[in-house]
Coordinates of C-alpha atoms in Angstrom, one line a residue:
M1 CA 3.2 125.8 77.3
S2 CA 3.7 129.5 77.8
S3 CA 1.2 132.1 76.6
E4 CA 3.7 133.5 74.2
N5 CA 4.0 130.1 72.4
T6 CA 0.3 129.6 72.2
A7 CA -0.3 133.1 70.8
A8 CA 2.2 133.0 68.0
P9 CA 2.1 130.3 65.3
Q10 CA 5.1 128.1 64.6
T11 CA 7.4 129.7 62.1
P12 CA 10.2 128.1 60.1
K13 CA 13.7 128.5 61.4
P14 CA 15.8 130.9 59.4
S15 CA 18.1 129.5 56.8
S16 CA 21.8 130.0 57.1
S17 CA 24.0 131.5 54.4
G18 CA 24.1 128.0 52.9
G19 CA 20.8 128.5 51.0
T20 CA 19.9 125.4 49.1
L21 CA 22.5 123.3 50.9
D22 CA 21.2 124.3 54.3
R23 CA 17.6 123.5 53.2
Y24 CA 18.4 120.1 51.7
F25 CA 20.2 118.8 54.7
N26 CA 18.0 120.7 57.3
I27 CA 21.2 122.1 58.9
T28 CA 19.7 125.0 60.7
E29 CA 16.6 123.0 61.6
R30 CA 18.8 120.5 63.4
G31 CA 20.7 123.2 65.3
S32 CA 23.9 123.1 63.3
T33 CA 25.9 125.2 60.8
I34 CA 27.8 124.4 57.6
S35 CA 31.1 125.1 59.3
T36 CA 30.2 122.8 62.2
E37 CA 29.2 120.0 59.8
I38 CA 32.6 120.4 58.0
R39 CA 34.4 120.1 61.3
G40 CA 32.3 117.1 62.3
G41 CA 33.0 115.4 59.0
L42 CA 36.7 116.0 59.4
A43 CA 36.6 114.6 63.0
T44 CA 34.8 111.4 61.8
F45 CA 37.3 110.8 59.0
F46 CA 40.3 111.1 61.3
A47 CA 38.6 108.9 63.9
M48 CA 37.9 106.0 61.4
S49 CA 40.5 106.5 58.7
Y50 CA 42.5 103.7 60.3
I51 CA 40.1 101.3 58.5
V52 CA 42.0 101.9 55.3
V53 CA 45.0 100.4 57.0
L54 CA 43.4 97.9 59.2
N55 CA 40.9 96.2 56.8
P56 CA 43.7 95.3 54.3
L57 CA 45.8 93.7 57.1
I58 CA 42.9 91.6 58.2
L59 CA 41.7 90.5 54.8
G60 CA 44.5 91.1 52.4
L61 CA 47.1 88.7 53.9
T62 CA 44.9 85.8 54.8
P63 CA 45.2 82.9 52.3
D64 CA 42.2 81.0 51.1
S65 CA 42.0 77.2 50.5
S66 CA 44.1 77.6 47.3
G67 CA 46.8 79.5 49.2
R68 CA 46.0 82.8 47.4
S69 CA 45.4 86.1 49.2
L70 CA 43.5 89.2 48.2
G71 CA 46.6 91.5 48.5
V72 CA 47.0 94.4 50.9
P73 CA 47.3 97.2 48.4
Q74 CA 44.3 96.0 46.4
V75 CA 42.1 95.7 49.5
A76 CA 43.3 99.1 50.7
A77 CA 42.3 100.8 47.5
M78 CA 38.8 99.2 47.5
T79 CA 38.3 99.9 51.2
A80 CA 38.8 103.7 50.7
L81 CA 36.7 103.7 47.5
V82 CA 33.7 101.9 48.9
A83 CA 33.9 103.8 52.2
G84 CA 33.8 107.1 50.3
V85 CA 31.0 106.2 48.0
M86 CA 28.7 104.6 50.6
T87 CA 29.3 107.4 53.2
I88 CA 28.4 110.0 50.7
L89 CA 25.3 108.0 49.6
L90 CA 24.1 107.7 53.2
G91 CA 24.6 111.4 53.8
V92 CA 22.8 112.5 50.7
Y93 CA 20.0 110.0 50.8
A94 CA 19.4 109.3 54.5
K95 CA 20.8 112.6 55.7
H96 CA 22.4 111.2 58.9
P97 CA 25.9 111.9 60.0
F98 CA 26.8 108.2 60.2
A99 CA 29.8 107.3 58.0
M100 CA 30.3 103.9 56.6
A101 CA 33.2 101.6 56.0
A102 CA 34.2 97.9 56.1
G103 CA 32.9 96.5 59.3
L104 CA 35.4 95.1 61.8
G105 CA 33.1 92.3 62.8
V106 CA 32.3 90.6 59.5
N107 CA 35.8 91.0 58.1
A108 CA 37.2 89.2 61.1
L109 CA 34.6 86.5 60.6
L110 CA 35.6 86.1 56.9
A111 CA 39.3 86.0 57.7
T112 CA 39.3 83.8 60.7
T113 CA 36.5 81.4 60.0
I114 CA 35.0 81.3 56.5
A115 CA 38.4 81.6 54.7
T116 CA 39.4 78.3 56.4
T117 CA 36.6 76.4 54.7
P118 CA 38.1 73.8 52.4
N119 CA 37.6 74.3 48.6
L120 CA 36.5 77.9 49.1
T121 CA 38.4 80.7 47.4
W122 CA 38.3 84.5 48.1
P123 CA 36.2 85.3 45.0
Q124 CA 33.7 82.7 46.1
I125 CA 33.7 84.0 49.7
M126 CA 33.0 87.5 48.5
G127 CA 30.2 86.1 46.3
L128 CA 28.6 84.8 49.4
V129 CA 28.9 88.3 51.0
V130 CA 27.1 89.8 47.9
W131 CA 24.2 87.3 48.4
A132 CA 24.0 88.1 52.1
G133 CA 23.8 91.8 51.1
V134 CA 21.1 91.1 48.5
L135 CA 19.0 89.2 51.1
M136 CA 19.5 92.0 53.6
T137 CA 18.4 94.6 51.1
A138 CA 15.3 92.5 50.4
L139 CA 14.6 92.3 54.1
V140 CA 14.8 96.1 54.3
L141 CA 12.6 96.7 51.3
T142 CA 9.9 94.4 52.8
G143 CA 10.2 96.2 56.2
F144 CA 11.4 93.0 57.9
R145 CA 14.7 94.4 59.1
T146 CA 13.2 97.5 60.5
A147 CA 10.6 95.4 62.3
V148 CA 13.3 93.1 63.8
F149 CA 15.3 96.3 64.7
D150 CA 12.3 97.5 66.7
A151 CA 11.6 94.0 68.2
V152 CA 15.0 93.4 69.8
P153 CA 15.1 94.8 73.4
E154 CA 17.4 97.7 73.9
S155 CA 19.6 95.8 76.4
L156 CA 20.3 93.1 73.8
K157 CA 21.1 95.7 71.1
T158 CA 23.6 97.2 73.5
A159 CA 25.0 93.8 74.4
I160 CA 25.7 93.1 70.7
V161 CA 27.8 96.2 70.5
V162 CA 29.7 95.3 73.7
G163 CA 30.3 91.8 72.5
I164 CA 31.6 93.0 69.2
G165 CA 33.9 95.4 71.0
L166 CA 35.4 92.5 73.1
F167 CA 35.7 90.4 70.0
I168 CA 37.6 93.1 68.1
A169 CA 39.9 93.7 71.0
F170 CA 40.6 90.0 71.4
V171 CA 41.5 89.7 67.7
G172 CA 43.9 92.6 68.1
L173 CA 45.6 91.2 71.1
V174 CA 46.0 87.8 69.5
N175 CA 47.4 89.1 66.2
A176 CA 49.8 91.4 68.1
G177 CA 51.1 88.4 70.1
I178 CA 50.0 89.7 73.4
I179 CA 47.7 86.7 73.8
R180 CA 49.0 83.5 72.3
R181 CA 47.8 79.9 71.9
A182 CA 49.3 77.7 74.6
E183 CA 51.4 74.9 73.1
T184 CA 51.5 73.0 76.4
G185 CA 50.1 73.5 79.9
S186 CA 46.6 73.6 81.4
T187 CA 45.4 76.9 79.8
P188 CA 44.2 77.3 76.2
V189 CA 46.0 80.7 75.9
V190 CA 49.0 82.4 77.5
F191 CA 50.1 86.0 78.1
G192 CA 53.0 86.8 75.8
V193 CA 55.8 84.3 75.8
H194 CA 55.7 82.2 78.9
G195 CA 54.1 85.1 80.8
H196 CA 56.5 87.7 79.6
L197 CA 56.3 90.5 77.0
L198 CA 59.3 90.1 74.7
G199 CA 60.4 91.4 71.3
W200 CA 60.4 94.7 69.4
P201 CA 57.0 94.1 67.9
T202 CA 55.5 93.9 71.4
L203 CA 57.1 97.2 72.3
V204 CA 55.5 98.8 69.2
F205 CA 52.1 97.6 70.4
I206 CA 52.6 98.8 73.9
V207 CA 53.8 102.2 72.8
G208 CA 51.0 102.5 70.3
L209 CA 48.3 101.6 72.8
F210 CA 49.4 104.0 75.5
L211 CA 50.0 106.8 73.0
T212 CA 46.5 106.3 71.6
I213 CA 45.1 106.4 75.1
I214 CA 47.0 109.5 76.1
L215 CA 46.0 111.3 72.9
Y216 CA 42.3 110.3 73.4
V217 CA 42.1 111.3 77.0
R218 CA 43.6 114.7 76.1
K219 CA 40.8 115.0 73.5
V220 CA 43.1 115.0 70.4
R221 CA 41.0 114.4 67.4
G222 CA 42.3 111.6 65.3
A223 CA 44.0 110.0 68.3
I224 CA 43.6 106.5 66.8
L225 CA 45.1 107.5 63.5
Y226 CA 48.0 109.4 65.1
G227 CA 48.7 106.4 67.4
M228 CA 48.9 104.1 64.3
L229 CA 51.2 106.5 62.4
A230 CA 53.6 106.9 65.3
S231 CA 53.7 103.2 65.9
T232 CA 54.4 102.6 62.3
A233 CA 57.3 105.1 62.4
L234 CA 58.7 103.4 65.5
S235 CA 58.4 99.9 63.8
L236 CA 60.3 101.1 60.7
I237 CA 63.1 102.5 62.9
L238 CA 63.3 99.3 65.0
E239 CA 63.3 97.0 62.0
A240 CA 66.1 99.0 60.4
V241 CA 68.2 99.1 63.5
A242 CA 67.5 95.6 65.0
P243 CA 65.7 93.4 62.4
S244 CA 63.1 91.0 63.8
G245 CA 61.8 89.5 60.6
S246 CA 58.6 87.6 60.3
V247 CA 57.1 85.4 63.0
Q248 CA 57.5 82.4 60.7
A249 CA 61.3 82.8 61.0
N250 CA 61.5 84.3 64.5
P251 CA 59.0 83.6 67.3
L252 CA 59.4 87.2 68.4
G253 CA 59.1 88.6 64.9
W254 CA 56.3 90.6 63.2
S255 CA 53.0 88.7 63.0
L256 CA 51.9 89.9 59.5
N257 CA 53.6 92.7 57.6
V258 CA 57.3 93.2 58.2
P259 CA 57.8 97.0 58.3
T260 CA 60.5 97.9 55.7
W261 CA 60.9 101.0 53.7
D262 CA 62.1 100.7 50.1
G263 CA 60.0 103.3 48.4
S264 CA 57.6 100.8 46.9
G265 CA 54.7 102.1 49.0
F266 CA 54.0 104.9 46.6
G267 CA 52.1 104.4 43.3
L268 CA 48.7 104.4 41.7
P269 CA 46.0 102.5 43.5
D270 CA 45.2 98.9 42.4
F271 CA 41.5 98.5 41.5
S272 CA 41.9 94.8 40.3
L273 CA 39.4 93.6 43.0
L274 CA 36.6 95.6 41.6
F275 CA 33.8 93.2 40.5
S276 CA 36.0 90.2 41.2
A277 CA 33.4 88.3 43.3
D278 CA 32.3 84.9 42.1
L279 CA 28.5 84.7 42.7
F280 CA 28.0 81.0 42.1
G281 CA 31.3 79.4 42.6
A282 CA 30.7 78.5 46.3
F283 CA 27.5 76.7 45.4
S284 CA 29.4 74.5 42.9
S285 CA 32.3 73.9 45.3
L286 CA 30.4 73.3 48.6
G287 CA 26.9 72.5 47.5
A288 CA 23.7 74.5 48.1
M289 CA 23.1 73.6 51.7
A290 CA 26.6 74.5 53.0
S291 CA 26.7 77.7 50.9
I292 CA 23.3 78.8 52.2
L293 CA 24.5 78.2 55.8
L294 CA 27.5 80.4 55.2
V295 CA 25.4 83.1 53.6
F296 CA 23.1 82.9 56.7
T297 CA 26.1 83.3 59.0
I298 CA 27.3 86.4 57.2
L299 CA 23.8 87.8 57.0
I300 CA 23.2 87.3 60.7
S301 CA 26.5 89.1 61.6
A302 CA 25.9 92.0 59.2
F303 CA 22.2 92.2 60.1
F304 CA 22.7 92.8 63.8
D305 CA 26.2 94.4 64.0
V306 CA 24.9 97.9 63.5
M307 CA 21.8 97.9 65.7
G308 CA 23.3 99.3 68.9
S309 CA 25.6 101.7 67.2
I310 CA 22.8 103.4 65.2
M311 CA 20.5 103.8 68.2
G312 CA 23.2 105.2 70.4
M313 CA 24.5 107.7 67.8
A314 CA 20.9 108.7 66.8
V315 CA 20.2 109.7 70.4
E316 CA 23.3 111.8 70.6
A317 CA 22.7 113.4 67.2
G318 CA 19.1 114.3 68.0
S319 CA 17.7 112.1 65.2
I320 CA 15.0 110.5 67.4
D321 CA 11.4 111.6 66.7
E322 CA 8.7 112.2 69.3
D323 CA 7.7 108.5 69.1
G324 CA 11.2 107.3 70.0
K325 CA 11.9 106.2 66.4
I326 CA 15.0 107.0 64.3
K327 CA 14.1 109.4 61.5
D328 CA 14.2 107.9 58.0
I329 CA 15.3 104.6 59.5
D330 CA 14.2 102.7 56.4
R331 CA 16.6 104.8 54.2
L332 CA 19.4 104.4 56.7
L333 CA 19.0 100.6 56.8
L334 CA 18.7 100.4 53.0
V335 CA 22.0 102.1 52.4
D336 CA 23.6 100.0 55.2
A337 CA 22.3 96.8 53.4
L338 CA 23.6 98.0 50.0
G339 CA 27.0 98.5 51.8
A340 CA 27.1 94.7 52.1
V341 CA 26.5 94.2 48.4
A342 CA 29.1 96.8 47.5
G343 CA 31.6 95.4 50.0
G344 CA 31.3 91.9 48.6
G345 CA 31.5 93.1 45.0
T346 CA 34.8 94.8 45.8
S347 CA 36.2 92.2 48.2
T348 CA 36.3 94.5 51.1
S349 CA 33.7 92.7 53.3
T350 CA 30.4 94.3 54.3
N351 CA 30.4 98.0 54.6
Q352 CA 28.3 99.3 57.5
V353 CA 27.6 102.3 59.7
F354 CA 30.7 103.0 61.9
V355 CA 30.4 103.7 65.6
E356 CA 33.4 106.1 65.3
S357 CA 30.9 108.5 63.6
A358 CA 30.1 109.4 67.2
T359 CA 33.4 111.4 67.1
G360 CA 32.0 113.7 64.5
I361 CA 28.7 113.9 66.3
G362 CA 30.5 114.9 69.4
A363 CA 32.2 117.6 67.4
G364 CA 28.7 118.9 66.4
A365 CA 27.8 117.0 63.2
R366 CA 24.0 116.6 63.0
T367 CA 23.3 116.1 59.2
G368 CA 24.4 114.2 56.2
L369 CA 26.6 117.1 55.0
A370 CA 29.2 115.9 57.5
N371 CA 29.1 112.5 55.7
V372 CA 29.8 114.2 52.3
V373 CA 32.9 115.8 53.9
T374 CA 34.0 112.4 55.3
G375 CA 33.3 110.6 52.1
V376 CA 35.3 113.0 49.9
L377 CA 38.3 112.6 52.3
F378 CA 38.0 108.8 51.9
L379 CA 38.0 109.1 48.1
G380 CA 41.2 111.2 48.4
A381 CA 42.7 108.5 50.6
I382 CA 42.6 106.0 47.7
F383 CA 45.8 107.4 46.4
L384 CA 47.6 106.9 49.7
S385 CA 46.4 103.4 50.1
P386 CA 49.6 101.7 48.7
L387 CA 51.4 103.0 51.8
V388 CA 49.7 100.3 54.0
T389 CA 52.2 97.7 52.8
I390 CA 54.7 99.1 55.3
V391 CA 52.4 99.0 58.3
P392 CA 52.8 96.0 60.7
F393 CA 49.8 94.6 62.5
E394 CA 51.4 95.5 65.8
A395 CA 50.9 99.1 64.8
V396 CA 47.2 98.7 64.2
A397 CA 46.3 96.2 66.9
P398 CA 46.2 99.1 69.5
A399 CA 43.5 100.7 67.4
M400 CA 41.4 97.4 67.5
V401 CA 41.9 97.2 71.3
F402 CA 40.9 100.9 71.8
V403 CA 37.9 100.6 69.5
G404 CA 36.9 97.7 71.6
F405 CA 37.0 99.9 74.6
L406 CA 34.8 102.6 72.9
M407 CA 32.2 99.9 72.2
V408 CA 32.3 98.2 75.6
R409 CA 31.5 101.5 77.4
Q410 CA 27.9 101.0 76.4
A411 CA 27.5 98.1 78.8
V412 CA 26.2 100.5 81.4
N413 CA 23.1 100.8 79.3
V414 CA 22.1 97.1 79.8
D415 CA 19.3 96.6 82.3
W416 CA 21.2 94.1 84.6
N417 CA 18.5 94.1 87.2
D418 CA 16.1 92.3 84.8
L419 CA 17.4 88.8 84.8
A420 CA 16.2 87.8 81.4
L421 CA 17.9 90.8 79.9
G422 CA 20.9 90.7 82.1
I423 CA 21.7 87.0 81.6
S424 CA 21.0 87.0 77.8
A425 CA 23.1 90.2 77.5
F426 CA 26.0 88.5 79.5
L427 CA 25.8 85.4 77.3
T428 CA 25.8 87.5 74.1
I429 CA 28.9 89.5 75.3
V430 CA 30.9 86.6 76.6
I431 CA 30.2 84.1 73.8
M432 CA 31.3 86.4 71.0
P433 CA 35.1 86.6 71.9
L434 CA 35.3 83.2 73.4
S435 CA 33.7 81.4 70.4
Y436 CA 35.5 83.8 68.0
S437 CA 32.1 84.3 66.4
I438 CA 29.7 87.3 66.4
A439 CA 26.8 85.3 65.1
H440 CA 27.1 82.7 67.8
G441 CA 27.0 85.4 70.5
I442 CA 23.9 87.0 69.0
G443 CA 22.2 83.6 68.6
I444 CA 22.8 82.4 72.1
G445 CA 21.7 85.8 73.5
F446 CA 18.4 85.8 71.6
I447 CA 17.6 82.1 72.4
S448 CA 18.4 82.6 76.1
Y449 CA 16.2 85.7 76.3
T450 CA 13.3 84.0 74.7
V451 CA 13.6 80.9 76.9
I452 CA 13.9 82.8 80.1
R453 CA 10.9 85.0 79.4
V454 CA 8.8 81.9 78.6
A455 CA 10.1 80.0 81.6
T456 CA 9.1 82.9 83.9
G457 CA 5.6 83.1 82.5
R458 CA 6.3 86.4 80.6
G459 CA 6.4 85.0 77.1
R460 CA 3.8 87.5 76.0
E461 CA 6.4 90.2 76.5
V462 CA 8.6 88.7 73.7
H463 CA 7.9 90.1 70.3
W464 CA 6.8 87.4 67.8
L465 CA 9.8 88.2 65.6
M466 CA 12.1 87.3 68.4
Y467 CA 10.5 83.9 68.5
V468 CA 11.1 83.6 64.7
V469 CA 14.7 84.7 64.9
S470 CA 15.4 82.5 67.9
A471 CA 14.0 79.5 66.2
V472 CA 16.1 80.2 63.1
F473 CA 19.2 80.4 65.3
A474 CA 18.2 77.1 67.1
V475 CA 18.0 75.4 63.8
H476 CA 21.3 76.8 62.8
F477 CA 23.1 75.6 65.9
G478 CA 21.4 72.2 65.7
M479 CA 22.2 71.7 62.0
G480 CA 24.9 69.1 62.8
L481 CA 22.4 67.0 64.7
I482 CA 19.8 67.4 62.0
E483 CA 22.2 66.3 59.3
G484 CA 23.2 63.3 61.5
W485 CA 19.6 62.3 61.9
M486 CA 19.0 62.6 58.2
R487 CA 21.8 60.2 57.3

């Protein structure tokens, strides 16, 4: 320490012209300015606004056991509303520049796995999401979630993010028809149609993917959104000139929405899904044990999805204290947990911290003021949400693939030289997409890490909470055997 520093006492940093606003969000203290926070908030919104289009296409079109779906316009309106409210709440309460929206892990879990459960309807499914959020909130209030967050090795936190990235990319490729289930042959999946990329929808995906890549590498803010908009415009033109129809009528047709323009995309938002969750219906339809297992599955996915993202962004935003802890982590995790409750209550899936917030952080965002900007823009997007009915999945699948890339980049932070960490991280990453389950990947990773550490005589290095969570996962995976023995 220099003599100048020892001679003069520490003085508060000067306030910017923002006055009260600057002092509340500690803008100057964190080395930022109000104008920089506004730019960061705009950048985050443009980076993640695709969720208003993507989440409805994942959830809104999938039928439940009764054959009913949530509806794309309805999910779109709720997605924008909850994202806006929760993002502002996190910014004002936790003061971090981490925006929130419907998570791309849990919504895929709901649409591809839980929605296929016999005798389970969407209101009942969303009721289970609410219960998962309530439990997660309780775990935060008791300090348990924070303790588990600290107990998981950094390499496993990173592996969870990477695995989710591969899972999201795989879902995008499958729904765009690039990867298809093999009807015959020796492989479970095939590339395109008999190894060839055919059809106008496939062209839309390819154009959208490479346009997004080009815009991103040229550092265009909002590259993902612009890629989706351009792909949608191309799909409308192609469907008008050379109609492909739906995949049900044409193997080379559009997988979900058929892009047609008839003017019906404009109108007031539909808020009919607000408070539509059935909190107790699943317990009546499936029984207590089956319902609890589904709640546990949702809880596990939502509980761990955000770990790696928060840590990585906190480091970049300078939100780590001298002890290596994230400032106000309890507040941050509480709002994230409440996002699950809000998401279930509005049928938008769990809302959580988004890794795309790193875009705003890269643009200079350091405080919760950037979140306020992002949240207000999401609230404004509510009135544009009916337009999503014209967007085909092939136009948003490139976004899923590219977001997967953004998340997979963190694999370099895994300690591959430590075999316990490397092997468990690998299993976490590979199991998620191949099993089509985020929770399965996390569980296998935790169990393998614990077993390897014990087998090599280093069991004392494993936090006791890792033993607890690993045991819970082991019971979860072995529930079929346990139920068989009890018969």
